[in-house]
Short mmCIF file of C-alpha atoms in Angstrom, two decimals:
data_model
loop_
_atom_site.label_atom_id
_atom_site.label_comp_id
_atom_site.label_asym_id
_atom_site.label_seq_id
_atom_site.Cartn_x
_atom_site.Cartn_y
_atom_site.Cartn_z
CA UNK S 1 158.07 65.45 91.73
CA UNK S 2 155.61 67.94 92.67
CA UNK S 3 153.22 67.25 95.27
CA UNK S 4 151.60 71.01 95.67
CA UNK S 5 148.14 69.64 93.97
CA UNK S 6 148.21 66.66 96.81
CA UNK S 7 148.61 68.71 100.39
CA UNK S 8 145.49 67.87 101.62
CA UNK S 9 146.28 64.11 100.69
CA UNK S 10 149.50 63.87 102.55
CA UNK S 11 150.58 63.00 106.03
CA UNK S 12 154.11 63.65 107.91
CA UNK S 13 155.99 60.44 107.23
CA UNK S 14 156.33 57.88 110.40
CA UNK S 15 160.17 58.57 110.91
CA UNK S 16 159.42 62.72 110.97
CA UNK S 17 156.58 62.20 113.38
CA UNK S 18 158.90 59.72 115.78
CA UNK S 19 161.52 62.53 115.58
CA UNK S 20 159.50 65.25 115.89
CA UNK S 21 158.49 63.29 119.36
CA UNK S 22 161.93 63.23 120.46
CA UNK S 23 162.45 66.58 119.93
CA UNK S 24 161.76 69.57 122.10
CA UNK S 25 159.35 72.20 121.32
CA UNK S 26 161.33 74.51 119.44
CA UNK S 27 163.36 71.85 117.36
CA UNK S 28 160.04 70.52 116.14
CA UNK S 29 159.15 73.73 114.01
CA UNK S 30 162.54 73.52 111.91
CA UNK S 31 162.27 69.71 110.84
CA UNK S 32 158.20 70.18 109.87
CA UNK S 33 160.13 73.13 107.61
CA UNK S 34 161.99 70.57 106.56
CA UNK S 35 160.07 68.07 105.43
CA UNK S 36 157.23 70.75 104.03
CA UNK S 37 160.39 71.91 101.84
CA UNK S 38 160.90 68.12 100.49
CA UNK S 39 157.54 67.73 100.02
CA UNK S 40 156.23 71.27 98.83
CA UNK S 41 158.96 72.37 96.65
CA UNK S 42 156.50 75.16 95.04
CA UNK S 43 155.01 76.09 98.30
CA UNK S 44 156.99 78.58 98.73
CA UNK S 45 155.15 80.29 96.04
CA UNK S 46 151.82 80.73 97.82
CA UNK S 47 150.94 83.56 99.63
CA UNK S 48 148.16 84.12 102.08
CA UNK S 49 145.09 86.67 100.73
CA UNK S 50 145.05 90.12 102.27
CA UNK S 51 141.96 91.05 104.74
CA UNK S 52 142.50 94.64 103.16
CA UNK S 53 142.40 93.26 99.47
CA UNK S 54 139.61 93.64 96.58
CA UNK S 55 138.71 90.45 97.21
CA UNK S 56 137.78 91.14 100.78
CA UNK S 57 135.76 94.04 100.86
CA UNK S 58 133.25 92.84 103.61
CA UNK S 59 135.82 92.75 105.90
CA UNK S 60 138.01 96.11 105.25
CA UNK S 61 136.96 97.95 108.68
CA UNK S 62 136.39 102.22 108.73
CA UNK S 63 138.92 104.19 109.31
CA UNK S 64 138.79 106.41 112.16
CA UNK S 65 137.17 109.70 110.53
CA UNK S 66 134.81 107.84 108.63
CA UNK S 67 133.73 106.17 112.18
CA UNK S 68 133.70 109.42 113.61
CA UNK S 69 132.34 110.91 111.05
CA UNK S 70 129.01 108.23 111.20
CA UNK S 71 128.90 108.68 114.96
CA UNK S 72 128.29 112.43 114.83
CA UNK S 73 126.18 112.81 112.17
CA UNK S 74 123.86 110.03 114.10
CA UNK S 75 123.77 112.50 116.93
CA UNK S 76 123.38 115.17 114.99
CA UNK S 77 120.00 113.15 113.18
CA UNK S 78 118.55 112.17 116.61
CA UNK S 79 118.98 115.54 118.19
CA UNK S 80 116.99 116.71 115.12
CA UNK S 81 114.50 114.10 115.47
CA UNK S 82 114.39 114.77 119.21
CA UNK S 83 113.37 118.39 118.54
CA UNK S 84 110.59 117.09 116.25
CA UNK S 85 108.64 114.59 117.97
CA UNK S 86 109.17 115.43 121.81
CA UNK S 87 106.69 117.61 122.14
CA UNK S 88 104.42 115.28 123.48
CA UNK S 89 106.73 112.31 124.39
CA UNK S 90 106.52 110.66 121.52
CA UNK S 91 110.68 110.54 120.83
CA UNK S 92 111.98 108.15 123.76
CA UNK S 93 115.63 106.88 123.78
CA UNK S 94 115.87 103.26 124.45
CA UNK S 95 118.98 103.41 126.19
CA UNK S 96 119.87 107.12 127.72
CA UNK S 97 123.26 106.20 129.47
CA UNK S 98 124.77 104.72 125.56
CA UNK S 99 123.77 107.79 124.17
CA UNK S 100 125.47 110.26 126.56
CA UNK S 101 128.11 108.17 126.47
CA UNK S 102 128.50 108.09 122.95
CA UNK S 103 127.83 111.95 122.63
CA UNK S 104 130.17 112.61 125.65
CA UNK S 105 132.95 110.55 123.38
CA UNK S 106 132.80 112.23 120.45
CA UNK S 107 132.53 115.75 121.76
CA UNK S 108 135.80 115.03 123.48
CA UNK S 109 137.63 114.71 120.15
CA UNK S 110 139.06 117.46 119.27
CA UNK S 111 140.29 115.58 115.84
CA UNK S 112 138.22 112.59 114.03
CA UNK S 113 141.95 110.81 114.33
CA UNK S 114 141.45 111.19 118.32
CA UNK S 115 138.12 109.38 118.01
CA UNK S 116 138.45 105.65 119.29
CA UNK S 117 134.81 104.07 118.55
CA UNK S 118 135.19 100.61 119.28
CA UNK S 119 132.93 98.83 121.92
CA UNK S 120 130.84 102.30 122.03
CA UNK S 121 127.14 101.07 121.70
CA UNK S 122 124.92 101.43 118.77
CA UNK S 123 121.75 104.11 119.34
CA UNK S 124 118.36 103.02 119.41
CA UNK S 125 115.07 105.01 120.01
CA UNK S 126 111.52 104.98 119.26
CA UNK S 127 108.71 107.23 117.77
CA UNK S 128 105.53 106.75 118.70
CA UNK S 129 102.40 108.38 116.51
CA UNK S 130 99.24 108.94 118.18
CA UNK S 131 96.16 109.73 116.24
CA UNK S 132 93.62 111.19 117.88
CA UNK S 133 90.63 110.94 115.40
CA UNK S 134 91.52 107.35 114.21
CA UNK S 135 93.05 104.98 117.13
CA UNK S 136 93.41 102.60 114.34
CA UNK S 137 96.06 104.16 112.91
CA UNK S 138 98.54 105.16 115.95
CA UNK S 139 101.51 102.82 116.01
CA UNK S 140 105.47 103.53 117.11
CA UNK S 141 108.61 103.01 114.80
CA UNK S 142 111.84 101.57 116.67
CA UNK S 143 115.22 102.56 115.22
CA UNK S 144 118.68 100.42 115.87
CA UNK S 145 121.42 102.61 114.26
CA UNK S 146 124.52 100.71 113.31
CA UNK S 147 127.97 101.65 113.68
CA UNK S 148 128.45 102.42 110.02
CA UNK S 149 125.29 104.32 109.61
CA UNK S 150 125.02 106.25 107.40
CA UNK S 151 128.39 105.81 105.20
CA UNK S 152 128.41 102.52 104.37
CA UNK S 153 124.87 100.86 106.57
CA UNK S 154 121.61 101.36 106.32
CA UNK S 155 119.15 101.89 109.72
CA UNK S 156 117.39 99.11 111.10
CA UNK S 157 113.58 100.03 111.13
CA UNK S 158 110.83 98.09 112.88
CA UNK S 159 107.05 99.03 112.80
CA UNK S 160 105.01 98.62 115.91
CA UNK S 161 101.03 98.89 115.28
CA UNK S 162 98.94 97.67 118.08
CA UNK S 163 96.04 96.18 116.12
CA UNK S 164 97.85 94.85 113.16
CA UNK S 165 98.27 90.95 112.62
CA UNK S 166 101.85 89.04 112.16
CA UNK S 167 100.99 89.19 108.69
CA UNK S 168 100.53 92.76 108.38
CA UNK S 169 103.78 93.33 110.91
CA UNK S 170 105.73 91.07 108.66
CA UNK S 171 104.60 92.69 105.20
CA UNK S 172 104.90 96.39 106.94
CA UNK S 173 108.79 95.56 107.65
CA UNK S 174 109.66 93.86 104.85
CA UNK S 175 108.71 97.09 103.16
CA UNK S 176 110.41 99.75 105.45
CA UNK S 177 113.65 97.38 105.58
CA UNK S 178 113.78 97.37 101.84
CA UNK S 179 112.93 100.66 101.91
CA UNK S 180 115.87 101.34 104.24
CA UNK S 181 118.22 99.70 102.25
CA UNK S 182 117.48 101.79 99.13
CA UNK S 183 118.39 104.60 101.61
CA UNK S 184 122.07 103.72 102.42
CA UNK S 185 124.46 106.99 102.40
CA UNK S 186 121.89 109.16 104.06
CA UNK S 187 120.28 110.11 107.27
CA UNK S 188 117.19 108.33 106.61
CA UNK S 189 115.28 108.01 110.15
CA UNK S 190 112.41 110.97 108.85
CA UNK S 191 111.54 109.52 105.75
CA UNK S 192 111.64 106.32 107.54
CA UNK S 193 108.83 107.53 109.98
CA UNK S 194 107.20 109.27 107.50
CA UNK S 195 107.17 105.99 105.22
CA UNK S 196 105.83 103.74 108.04
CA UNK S 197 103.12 106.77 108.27
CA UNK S 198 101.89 106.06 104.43
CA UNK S 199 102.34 102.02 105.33
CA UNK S 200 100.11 102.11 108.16
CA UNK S 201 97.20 104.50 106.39
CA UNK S 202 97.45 101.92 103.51
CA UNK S 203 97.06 99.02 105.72
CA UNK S 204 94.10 100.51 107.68
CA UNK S 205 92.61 100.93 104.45
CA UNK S 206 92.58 97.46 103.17
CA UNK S 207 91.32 96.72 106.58
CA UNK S 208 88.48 98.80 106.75
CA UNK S 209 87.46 97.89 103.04
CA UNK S 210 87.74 94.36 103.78
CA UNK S 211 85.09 94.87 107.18
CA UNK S 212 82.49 96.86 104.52
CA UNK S 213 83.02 93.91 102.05
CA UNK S 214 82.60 91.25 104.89
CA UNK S 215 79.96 92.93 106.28
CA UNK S 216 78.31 93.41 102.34
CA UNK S 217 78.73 89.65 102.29
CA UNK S 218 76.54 88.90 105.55
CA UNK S 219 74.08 90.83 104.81
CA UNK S 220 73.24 89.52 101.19
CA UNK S 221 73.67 86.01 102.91
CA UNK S 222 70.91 87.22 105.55
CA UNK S 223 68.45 88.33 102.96
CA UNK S 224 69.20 84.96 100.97
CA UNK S 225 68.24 83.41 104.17
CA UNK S 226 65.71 85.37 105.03
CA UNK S 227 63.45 85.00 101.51
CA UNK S 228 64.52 80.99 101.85
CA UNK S 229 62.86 80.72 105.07
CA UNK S 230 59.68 82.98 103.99
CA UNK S 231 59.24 80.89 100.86
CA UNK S 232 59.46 77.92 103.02
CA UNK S 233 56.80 79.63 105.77
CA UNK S 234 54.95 81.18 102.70
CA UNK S 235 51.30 80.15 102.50
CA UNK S 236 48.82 79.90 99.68
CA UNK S 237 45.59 81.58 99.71
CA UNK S 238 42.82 81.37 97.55
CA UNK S 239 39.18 83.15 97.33
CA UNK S 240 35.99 82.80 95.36
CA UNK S 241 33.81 86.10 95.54
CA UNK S 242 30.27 86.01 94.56
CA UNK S 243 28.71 89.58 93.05
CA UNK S 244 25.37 89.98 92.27
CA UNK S 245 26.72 91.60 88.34
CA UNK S 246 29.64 92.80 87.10
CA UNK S 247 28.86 94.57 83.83
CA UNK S 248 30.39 97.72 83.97
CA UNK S 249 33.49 98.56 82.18
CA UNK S 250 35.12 100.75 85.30
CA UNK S 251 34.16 97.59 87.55
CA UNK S 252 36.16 95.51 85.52
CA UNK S 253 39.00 97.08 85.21
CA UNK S 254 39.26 97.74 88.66
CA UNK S 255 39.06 94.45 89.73
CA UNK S 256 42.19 93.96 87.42
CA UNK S 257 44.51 96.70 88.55
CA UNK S 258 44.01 95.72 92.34
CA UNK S 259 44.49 91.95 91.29
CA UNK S 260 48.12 93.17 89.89
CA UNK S 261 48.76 95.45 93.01
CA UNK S 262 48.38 92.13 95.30
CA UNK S 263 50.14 89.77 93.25
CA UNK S 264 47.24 87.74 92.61
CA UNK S 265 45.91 85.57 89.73
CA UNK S 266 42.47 84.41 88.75
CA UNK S 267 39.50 84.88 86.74
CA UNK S 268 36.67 86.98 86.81
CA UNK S 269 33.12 85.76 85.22
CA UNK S 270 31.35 88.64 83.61
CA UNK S 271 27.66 89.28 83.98
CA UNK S 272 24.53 88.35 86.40
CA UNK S 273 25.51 86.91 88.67
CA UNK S 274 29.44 87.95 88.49
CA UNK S 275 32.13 85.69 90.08
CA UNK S 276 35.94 86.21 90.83
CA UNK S 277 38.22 83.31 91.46
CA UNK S 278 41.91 84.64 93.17
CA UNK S 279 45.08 82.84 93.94
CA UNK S 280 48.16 84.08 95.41
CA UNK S 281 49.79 84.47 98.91
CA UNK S 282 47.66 84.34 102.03
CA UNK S 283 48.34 87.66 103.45
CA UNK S 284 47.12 88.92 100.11
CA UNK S 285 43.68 87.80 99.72
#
């Protein structure tokens, strides 16, 4: 009977394993091969699955010229982005002795077959960007290059700004590295920076028209406050004013218009003798 379905339920019978004891070293392999061949008639049949198959294509590693190939064009990229942006220092390699090493290696092949990139270390640098009529917006951009950048990997970005939260640093990233990733198969690291440029202005942005609604906020909570506590404070006034007449037509209306000016109420009594009654705030009689 077949037993192929079963392996993993199966054990070496007790008489194999007592031989197998009594055996030396190399006699043990051929009786396991025997017994595997009484009990596994079809195993024979299996065979193990190729690292270099279609169904391993995480694992297939670069040739040689391809890895050569990445390796120079990423010093090719950061001696173009050197040129750029270290001017004023703002280019700064992370680790200078990796990256003459690593240029020192591939200039000495002559051939991408002579190229032998294993254990070479992976470039990293920075960028800083200063601006000098907004400090708000200067931050730095740090770059880890893999070993199969830019064929078949995309750059590893980070954002740096000085006066952003963990929030901000964790949305600004999660941007550029998707960004990134949308860039695979190209020398990226410019439109990277420049990318992290836009980011940053955005952010600042929302910032600053978050302060001017904030600071909206306090001040209609201040004048809230600020009418609450006179209405509490506010005192009321009244006056009774004694005139000897008032029976002239300009007189009267007069005594109306200014009444309306100072927010008062009353009454007026017309003729001899004349009387005005007022009401309203203190300050205003």
């Amino acid at each position: 009977h077949s037993h192929a379905a079963h392996v993993h339920h199966l054990s070496v019978p007790w008489v194999v394993r007592r031989q197998a004891r009594k055996t030396s070293p190399s006699a043990r392999i051929p009786a396991l091969a025997v017994f595997l061949a009484l009990v596994l008639p079809s195993a024979g049949s299996l065979r193990p699955t190729s690292l270099n198959s279609a169904s391993q294509p995480l694992i297939r590693r670069m040739s040689q010229a391809d890895a050569f190939d990445c390796r120079q064009r990423q010093l090719c990229e950061v001696e173009a982005l050197q040129s750029m942006y270290d001017v004023d220092g703002s280019f700064v390699v992370d680790d200078t002795d990796a990256h003459e090493l690593l240029k020192a290696t591939v200039e000495s092949c002559s051939a991408p077959e002579e190229f032998g990139g294993e254990g070479l270390p992976c470039l990293s640098f920075r960028i800083a960007h200063s601006d000098t009529e907004d400090t708000a917006l200067s931050h730095s951009v740090k770059f880890l290059l893999p070993e199969a950048y830019p064929v078949s990997q995309h750059a590893v970005c980070r954002i740096e700004w000085e006066i952003g939260s963990r929030a901000d640093h964790e949305f600004l990233n999660g941007v550029i590295d998707q960004y990134s990733e949308s860039l695979r198969g190209e020398e990226s690291c410019f439109m990277l920076v420049q990318r992290a440029r836009e980011l940053i202005q955005e952010a600042q942005a929302e910032k600053t028209q978050d302060i001017a609604e904030d600071l909206a906020l306090q001040e209609a909570v201040r004048m809230v406050q600020d009418v609450q506590i006179s209405e509490r404070k506010r005192v009321l006034g009244r006056r009774l004013i004694y005139f000897h007449h008032i029976i002239n037509e300009g007189k009267r209306q007069c005594i109306i218009e200014w009444a309306v000016q100072l927010q008062l109420g009353g009454y007026s009594k017309i003729g001899w003798p004349g009387v005005i009654v007022v009401e309203g705030p203190e300050e205003c009689c």
